[in-house]
Coordinates of C-alpha atoms and ligand atoms in Angstrom, one line a residue:
M540 CA 38.1 53.7 125.3
I541 CA 39.5 55.3 128.5
I542 CA 40.0 59.0 127.7
E543 CA 43.0 60.7 129.3
P544 CA 44.5 64.2 128.7
K545 CA 47.2 64.3 126.1
I546 CA 49.0 67.6 126.3
R547 CA 51.1 68.9 123.5
G548 CA 52.6 72.3 124.2
F549 CA 49.7 74.6 125.0
I550 CA 46.9 72.4 123.8
C551 CA 45.3 69.2 124.9
T552 CA 44.6 66.9 121.9
T553 CA 41.9 64.8 123.7
A554 CA 38.6 65.8 125.3
H555 CA 36.3 63.9 127.7
P556 CA 32.6 64.0 126.6
V557 CA 31.2 63.4 130.1
G558 CA 33.6 65.9 131.6
C559 CA 32.8 68.6 129.0
A560 CA 29.1 68.1 129.6
T561 CA 29.7 68.4 133.3
N562 CA 31.6 71.6 132.7
V563 CA 28.7 73.0 130.6
Q564 CA 26.2 72.0 133.3
R565 CA 28.3 73.8 136.0
Q566 CA 28.2 77.0 134.0
I567 CA 24.4 76.7 133.5
D568 CA 24.0 76.1 137.3
H569 CA 26.0 79.3 138.0
V570 CA 23.6 81.4 136.0
V571 CA 20.4 79.6 137.1
V572 CA 21.2 79.9 140.8
K573 CA 21.8 83.6 140.4
G574 CA 18.3 84.1 138.9
E575 CA 16.8 85.6 135.8
I576 CA 18.5 88.4 133.9
P577 CA 15.5 90.4 132.4
S578 CA 16.3 91.2 128.8
A579 CA 14.4 91.8 125.6
R580 CA 17.3 90.4 123.6
R581 CA 16.0 86.9 123.1
R582 CA 17.1 86.0 119.6
V583 CA 20.8 85.7 119.8
L584 CA 23.6 84.8 117.4
V585 CA 27.0 83.8 119.0
L586 CA 30.0 83.6 116.7
G587 CA 32.6 81.4 118.4
C588 CA 30.0 79.7 120.6
S589 CA 31.7 76.5 121.6
T590 CA 34.3 77.4 124.2
G591 CA 35.6 80.2 126.4
Y592 CA 33.7 83.6 126.4
G593 CA 31.5 82.7 123.5
L594 CA 30.1 79.5 125.2
A595 CA 29.6 81.5 128.4
S596 CA 27.7 84.1 126.4
R597 CA 25.4 81.5 124.9
I598 CA 24.8 80.0 128.3
V599 CA 24.1 83.3 130.1
T600 CA 21.6 84.5 127.4
T601 CA 19.8 81.2 127.2
F602 CA 19.6 80.3 130.9
G603 CA 19.6 83.8 132.3
S604 CA 17.2 85.5 129.8
G605 CA 15.4 82.6 128.0
A606 CA 17.0 83.4 124.7
D607 CA 16.9 81.2 121.6
T608 CA 20.3 80.9 120.0
I609 CA 22.2 80.1 116.9
G610 CA 25.9 79.4 117.4
V611 CA 28.7 79.2 114.9
S612 CA 32.0 77.4 115.7
F613 CA 34.9 75.5 114.2
E614 CA 35.2 72.2 116.0
K615 CA 36.2 68.6 115.2
P616 CA 33.7 65.8 115.4
P617 CA 34.7 62.5 117.0
A618 CA 35.8 59.3 115.2
E619 CA 35.8 55.7 116.2
N620 CA 38.9 55.9 118.4
K621 CA 39.5 59.6 118.5
T622 CA 37.8 62.1 120.7
A623 CA 36.1 65.2 119.3
S624 CA 37.5 68.6 120.2
A625 CA 36.2 69.9 123.5
G626 CA 34.1 72.6 121.8
W627 CA 32.2 69.9 119.8
Y628 CA 31.2 68.1 123.0
N629 CA 30.4 71.5 124.6
N630 CA 28.0 72.3 121.8
R631 CA 26.2 68.9 122.1
A632 CA 25.9 69.3 125.8
F633 CA 24.6 72.8 125.5
E634 CA 22.1 72.0 122.8
Q635 CA 20.7 69.1 124.8
R636 CA 20.2 71.2 127.9
A637 CA 18.9 74.3 126.1
K638 CA 16.3 72.1 124.2
A639 CA 15.3 70.4 127.5
A640 CA 14.6 73.9 128.8
G641 CA 12.4 74.6 125.8
R642 CA 14.8 76.9 124.0
L643 CA 16.0 76.7 120.4
A644 CA 19.7 75.9 120.1
L645 CA 21.1 75.4 116.7
T646 CA 24.8 75.1 115.9
I647 CA 26.5 75.6 112.6
E648 CA 30.0 74.1 112.3
G649 CA 32.3 75.8 109.8
D650 CA 34.6 78.7 109.0
A651 CA 32.8 81.8 110.3
F652 CA 35.2 83.9 108.1
S653 CA 33.7 82.4 104.9
D654 CA 30.8 83.7 102.8
A655 CA 29.3 80.2 102.8
I656 CA 28.9 80.1 106.5
K657 CA 27.5 83.6 106.7
A658 CA 24.9 82.6 104.1
E659 CA 24.1 79.4 105.9
T660 CA 23.7 81.3 109.2
I661 CA 21.4 83.9 107.6
E662 CA 19.2 81.2 106.2
A663 CA 19.1 79.5 109.7
I664 CA 18.1 82.9 111.3
R665 CA 15.4 83.4 108.6
S666 CA 13.8 80.0 109.1
N667 CA 14.2 79.7 112.9
L668 CA 14.3 83.2 114.5
G669 CA 13.2 85.6 111.8
Q670 CA 15.7 88.2 113.1
V671 CA 18.4 88.5 115.8
D672 CA 18.5 91.1 118.6
L673 CA 22.0 90.4 119.8
I674 CA 25.1 89.3 118.0
V675 CA 28.1 88.2 120.1
Y676 CA 31.4 88.1 118.2
S677 CA 33.8 85.8 120.2
L678 CA 36.0 84.3 117.6
A679 CA 39.6 83.6 118.5
S680 CA 41.6 82.2 115.6
P681 CA 45.2 82.3 114.5
V682 CA 44.3 82.2 110.8
R683 CA 41.7 83.8 108.4
T684 CA 41.1 83.5 104.7
D685 CA 39.7 86.7 103.3
P686 CA 36.7 85.7 101.3
A687 CA 37.1 88.6 98.9
T688 CA 40.6 87.7 97.8
G689 CA 41.1 84.1 98.9
E690 CA 44.3 85.1 100.6
T691 CA 45.1 83.5 104.0
Y692 CA 46.5 85.6 106.8
R693 CA 48.2 84.3 110.0
S694 CA 48.4 86.3 113.1
A695 CA 51.7 86.9 115.0
I696 CA 51.8 87.8 118.6
K697 CA 54.8 90.0 118.8
P698 CA 55.9 93.4 120.0
F699 CA 56.6 96.5 117.8
G700 CA 59.9 98.2 117.0
A701 CA 62.4 96.5 119.2
A702 CA 62.7 93.0 120.7
V703 CA 61.1 92.6 124.1
A704 CA 62.7 90.6 126.9
A705 CA 59.9 89.2 129.1
K706 CA 59.4 86.6 131.8
T707 CA 57.4 83.6 130.8
L708 CA 56.3 80.3 132.3
N709 CA 56.5 76.8 131.0
T710 CA 53.2 75.5 132.5
A711 CA 54.2 71.9 132.0
T712 CA 57.4 72.1 134.1
G713 CA 56.8 75.2 136.3
E714 CA 60.0 76.8 135.0
V715 CA 60.0 80.6 134.9
S716 CA 62.5 82.0 132.4
E717 CA 63.3 85.1 130.4
V718 CA 62.5 85.0 126.7
V719 CA 63.3 87.5 124.0
I720 CA 60.5 88.1 121.6
E721 CA 61.6 89.6 118.3
P722 CA 59.5 92.5 116.9
A723 CA 56.9 92.0 114.2
T724 CA 57.5 92.9 110.6
D725 CA 54.9 95.3 109.0
E726 CA 53.5 92.3 107.1
E727 CA 53.0 90.3 110.3
A728 CA 51.3 93.3 112.0
A729 CA 49.0 93.8 109.1
A730 CA 48.1 90.1 109.0
T731 CA 47.2 90.1 112.7
V732 CA 44.8 93.0 112.1
K733 CA 43.3 91.0 109.2
V734 CA 42.7 88.0 111.5
M735 CA 41.8 89.5 114.9
G736 CA 40.7 93.1 113.9
G737 CA 37.2 94.3 113.2
E738 CA 36.9 93.6 109.5
D739 CA 35.1 90.3 109.7
W740 CA 32.8 91.6 112.5
Q741 CA 31.7 94.4 110.1
L742 CA 31.3 91.9 107.3
W743 CA 28.9 89.9 109.5
I744 CA 26.9 92.9 110.6
S745 CA 26.6 94.1 107.0
A746 CA 25.6 90.7 105.7
L747 CA 23.0 90.3 108.4
A748 CA 21.7 93.9 107.7
D749 CA 21.5 93.4 104.0
A750 CA 19.6 90.2 104.4
G751 CA 17.1 92.0 106.7
V752 CA 17.7 89.7 109.7
L753 CA 18.9 92.4 112.1
A754 CA 16.1 93.5 114.4
D755 CA 15.5 97.2 115.1
G756 CA 17.5 98.2 118.1
F757 CA 19.9 95.2 117.8
T758 CA 23.1 95.2 119.8
T759 CA 26.4 93.6 118.9
L760 CA 29.3 92.8 121.3
N761 CA 32.9 92.1 120.5
Y762 CA 35.4 91.0 123.3
T763 CA 38.7 92.6 123.9
Y764 CA 41.6 92.4 126.4
L765 CA 43.4 95.5 127.5
G766 CA 45.3 94.1 130.5
S767 CA 47.8 95.5 132.8
E768 CA 51.1 97.2 132.1
L769 CA 52.8 94.0 133.0
T770 CA 51.6 92.4 129.7
W771 CA 51.5 95.6 127.6
P772 CA 54.9 95.2 125.8
I773 CA 53.7 91.9 124.3
Y774 CA 50.0 92.3 124.2
H775 CA 48.3 95.8 124.4
K776 CA 51.2 97.6 122.7
G777 CA 52.0 94.7 120.4
T778 CA 50.4 93.3 117.2
L779 CA 47.4 91.8 119.0
G780 CA 46.8 95.1 120.8
V781 CA 46.7 96.9 117.4
A782 CA 44.3 94.3 116.1
K783 CA 42.1 94.8 119.2
A784 CA 42.3 98.6 118.7
D785 CA 40.8 98.0 115.3
L786 CA 37.7 96.7 117.0
D787 CA 37.2 100.2 118.4
R788 CA 37.3 101.5 114.9
A789 CA 34.9 98.9 113.6
A790 CA 32.5 99.5 116.6
G791 CA 32.5 103.2 115.8
E792 CA 31.6 102.6 112.2
I793 CA 28.8 100.2 113.2
R794 CA 27.4 102.8 115.6
G795 CA 27.7 105.4 112.8
R796 CA 25.4 103.3 110.6
F797 CA 23.0 101.8 113.2
G798 CA 23.1 104.1 116.2
D799 CA 24.8 104.8 119.5
T800 CA 23.8 101.6 121.3
S801 CA 24.3 99.2 118.5
A802 CA 27.9 98.1 119.0
Y803 CA 30.1 97.7 122.1
V804 CA 33.6 96.4 122.5
V805 CA 33.7 94.8 125.9
A806 CA 36.9 94.6 127.8
L807 CA 37.1 91.3 129.8
K808 CA 39.4 89.9 132.4
A809 CA 42.3 87.5 131.6
V810 CA 41.0 83.9 132.1
V811 CA 42.3 80.5 131.1
T812 CA 41.0 79.5 127.7
Q813 CA 42.4 77.7 124.7
A814 CA 43.2 81.0 123.0
S815 CA 44.8 82.7 126.0
S816 CA 47.1 79.8 126.9
A817 CA 48.9 80.2 123.5
I818 CA 50.0 83.8 124.2
P819 CA 53.5 84.3 125.5
V820 CA 53.8 85.9 129.0
V821 CA 50.0 85.6 129.6
P822 CA 50.1 82.2 131.3
L823 CA 52.6 83.5 133.9
Y824 CA 50.5 86.6 134.4
G825 CA 47.4 84.3 134.7
T826 CA 48.9 82.1 137.4
L827 CA 49.8 85.2 139.4
L828 CA 46.4 86.8 138.8
L829 CA 44.5 83.6 139.9
K830 CA 46.3 83.6 143.2
V831 CA 46.1 87.4 143.9
M832 CA 42.4 87.7 143.0
A833 CA 41.5 84.5 144.9
E834 CA 43.2 85.8 148.0
M835 CA 41.1 89.0 147.7
G836 CA 37.9 87.0 147.1
L837 CA 37.6 88.5 143.6
N838 CA 38.5 85.7 141.3
E839 CA 36.2 85.2 138.3
G840 CA 36.3 82.7 135.4
T841 CA 34.6 83.0 132.0
I842 CA 31.0 82.3 133.3
E843 CA 31.3 84.8 136.2
Q844 CA 32.6 87.5 133.9
I845 CA 29.9 87.0 131.3
D846 CA 27.2 86.7 133.9
R847 CA 28.3 90.0 135.4
L848 CA 28.4 91.6 131.9
F849 CA 24.8 90.7 131.2
R850 CA 23.5 91.0 134.7
T851 CA 25.0 94.4 135.6
K852 CA 26.9 96.0 132.8
L853 CA 24.7 95.7 129.7
A854 CA 21.3 96.4 131.3
D855 CA 22.2 100.1 131.8
P856 CA 25.5 100.5 129.9
V857 CA 28.2 102.7 131.4
I858 CA 30.9 103.2 128.8
D859 CA 34.5 104.3 129.1
E860 CA 36.2 107.1 127.1
A861 CA 36.5 104.8 124.1
H862 CA 32.8 103.7 124.3
R863 CA 33.8 100.3 125.7
L864 CA 32.0 98.3 128.4
R865 CA 34.4 97.3 131.2
V866 CA 34.2 94.0 133.0
D867 CA 38.0 94.0 133.6
D868 CA 37.4 96.6 136.3
W869 CA 38.3 94.2 139.2
E870 CA 41.4 92.9 137.5
L871 CA 42.6 96.4 136.7
S872 CA 41.7 97.9 140.0
P873 CA 44.5 99.7 141.8
T874 CA 44.3 97.2 144.7
V875 CA 44.8 94.1 142.5
Q876 CA 47.4 95.7 140.2
A877 CA 49.5 97.0 143.1
E878 CA 49.8 93.4 144.4
M879 CA 50.5 92.1 140.8
V880 CA 53.2 94.7 140.3
R881 CA 54.8 94.0 143.7
R882 CA 55.0 90.2 143.1
W883 CA 55.9 90.3 139.4
P884 CA 59.7 91.0 139.8
L885 CA 59.9 88.4 142.6
L886 CA 58.6 85.6 140.3
S887 CA 61.1 82.8 139.6
T888 CA 61.0 79.1 139.3
E889 CA 61.7 78.9 143.1
T890 CA 59.1 81.5 144.2
L891 CA 56.3 80.5 141.8
P892 CA 54.6 78.0 144.2
E893 CA 54.4 80.6 146.9
L894 CA 53.5 83.7 144.9
A895 CA 51.3 82.3 142.2
D896 CA 48.9 79.4 141.7
L897 CA 50.1 77.0 138.9
K898 CA 48.1 74.2 140.3
M899 CA 44.9 76.1 139.9
Y900 CA 46.0 77.3 136.4
R901 CA 46.6 73.7 135.4
A902 CA 43.3 72.5 136.8
E903 CA 41.5 75.3 135.0
F904 CA 43.3 74.3 131.7
L905 CA 42.4 70.7 132.1
K906 CA 38.7 71.6 132.8
L907 CA 38.5 73.2 129.3
F908 CA 38.9 69.7 127.9
G909 CA 36.6 68.0 130.4
F910 CA 39.3 66.7 132.8
G911 CA 39.5 66.9 136.5
L912 CA 35.8 67.6 137.1
G913 CA 34.2 66.1 140.3
G914 CA 31.6 63.5 139.8
V915 CA 33.0 62.1 136.5
D916 CA 34.3 58.6 136.4
Y917 CA 37.5 58.9 134.4
T918 CA 38.2 55.2 134.6
A919 CA 35.0 54.3 132.7
D920 CA 35.1 53.0 129.2
V921 CA 33.6 55.7 127.0
D922 CA 32.6 55.7 123.3
P923 CA 33.9 59.1 122.1
R924 CA 31.1 59.3 119.6
E925 CA 28.4 58.9 122.1
V926 CA 27.0 62.1 123.7
Ligands
NAD2454 P1 38.4 80.3 122.8 O1 39.6 79.7 122.1 O2 37.9 79.7 124.0 O3 37.1 80.4 121.8 C1 37.3 80.7 120.4 C2 36.0 80.3 119.6 O4 36.2 80.7 118.3 C3 35.7 78.8 119.6 O5 34.2 78.7 119.7 C4 36.1 78.4 118.3 O6 35.4 77.2 117.7 C5 35.8 79.6 117.5 N1 36.5 79.7 116.2 C6 37.8 79.9 116.0 N2 38.0 80.0 114.6 C7 36.8 79.9 114.0 C8 36.4 79.9 112.7 N3 37.3 80.1 111.7 N4 35.1 79.8 112.4 C9 34.2 79.6 113.4 N5 34.5 79.6 114.7 C10 35.8 79.7 115.0 O7 38.7 81.9 123.0 P2 38.4 83.0 124.1 O8 39.5 83.2 125.0 O9 37.0 82.7 124.7 O10 38.3 84.3 123.1 C11 37.1 84.8 122.6 C12 37.3 86.3 122.6 O11 37.5 86.8 123.9 C13 38.5 86.8 121.7 O12 38.2 87.9 121.0 C14 39.5 87.1 122.8 O13 40.5 88.0 122.4 C15 38.6 87.7 123.9 N6 39.2 87.8 125.2 C16 39.8 86.7 125.8 C17 40.3 86.8 127.1 C18 41.0 85.6 127.7 O14 41.7 85.8 128.7 N7 40.8 84.4 127.3 C19 40.3 88.0 127.8 C20 39.6 89.1 127.2 C21 39.1 89.0 125.9

């Protein structure tokens, strides 16, 4: 079949296998060209390994530091006339390339929040790696079933207290408008912490420790977004921000049990991923950020951020007042933010093309699904099951 993008709201329901493989290869090239990242953390578990920051983490540890990896993700396989999800193609492309480089690359598909997938992963670690030195927690999900109670929680991305009026962008039409986002109920706020807070991270670390598969001196990372004051009413000071603050609590408890260097929350830059495109206000902020940082020669995507994390931030960790590692330093620098704050009130449907870069945002979004990559013949007949 000829595979084309089919966009519904903020997702694309098709993915191109050759395009996804090209996208994975580009990220590998980025790391390889920059050279080795010396590290003793060579047995790595990546939770949420198939797309975004998790995929970049798997690529950087494998191709930068020669790590063997086990990844966990929740992706859809292909059918006869239906493409797989992009992450499924990414996983296959990554495995092929990692194996060709002589590295172990094993992927477990299933719900990482469940006890069954934790048990399967532990078994895979035992039989393939013995133990793990590094656990990257990069799950982004709107829903979680608590294995202890069977209850399912859905996150809600909303402000607290009062409704918030905010500018937002329809990335399909380019229209900038004002939306009013109603505040969260206590129940929605608590559910968001259940889904995106630190509970499942701690469950993973405890399960791995109890099974004896955590190496002495292991490190675990969990990714957060703090962002600029422009997005605080909806993000940092809203339900998602409270869930992310819960990661700091969880990290503190993991450090209390396993030592000061065992757990870090890492604050990363806003980038275009499947998860971030679903958050109100963030795509508008993102289109502006792309333009401002590109003009300053500072723009980074997922692979550049994670490469910089492992190459320069993790080797000799410098932590902030909340014990976090900061790779959002360029985004939140006074220079970048002064320009963001200057342009933000000027943004409208009419000024968007001049002030921000919707074209680049759309191109980055399509790349997540394997579309718009150079060197790929999109007119070719492709079997979606063949990778
Ligand atoms: P993403 O949507 O690209 O990746 C999410 C991953 O989680 C995928 O591998 C997916 O398969 C996996 N996943 C989801 N539900 C799962 C489940 N039940 N079981 C197993 N796997 C599951 O998201 P992303 O943007 O890379 O986000 C990863 C982390 O980075 C999140 O904590 C996010 O808050 C954080 N972060 C993102 C940004 C950003 O701008 N995108 C910025 C800073 C921090």
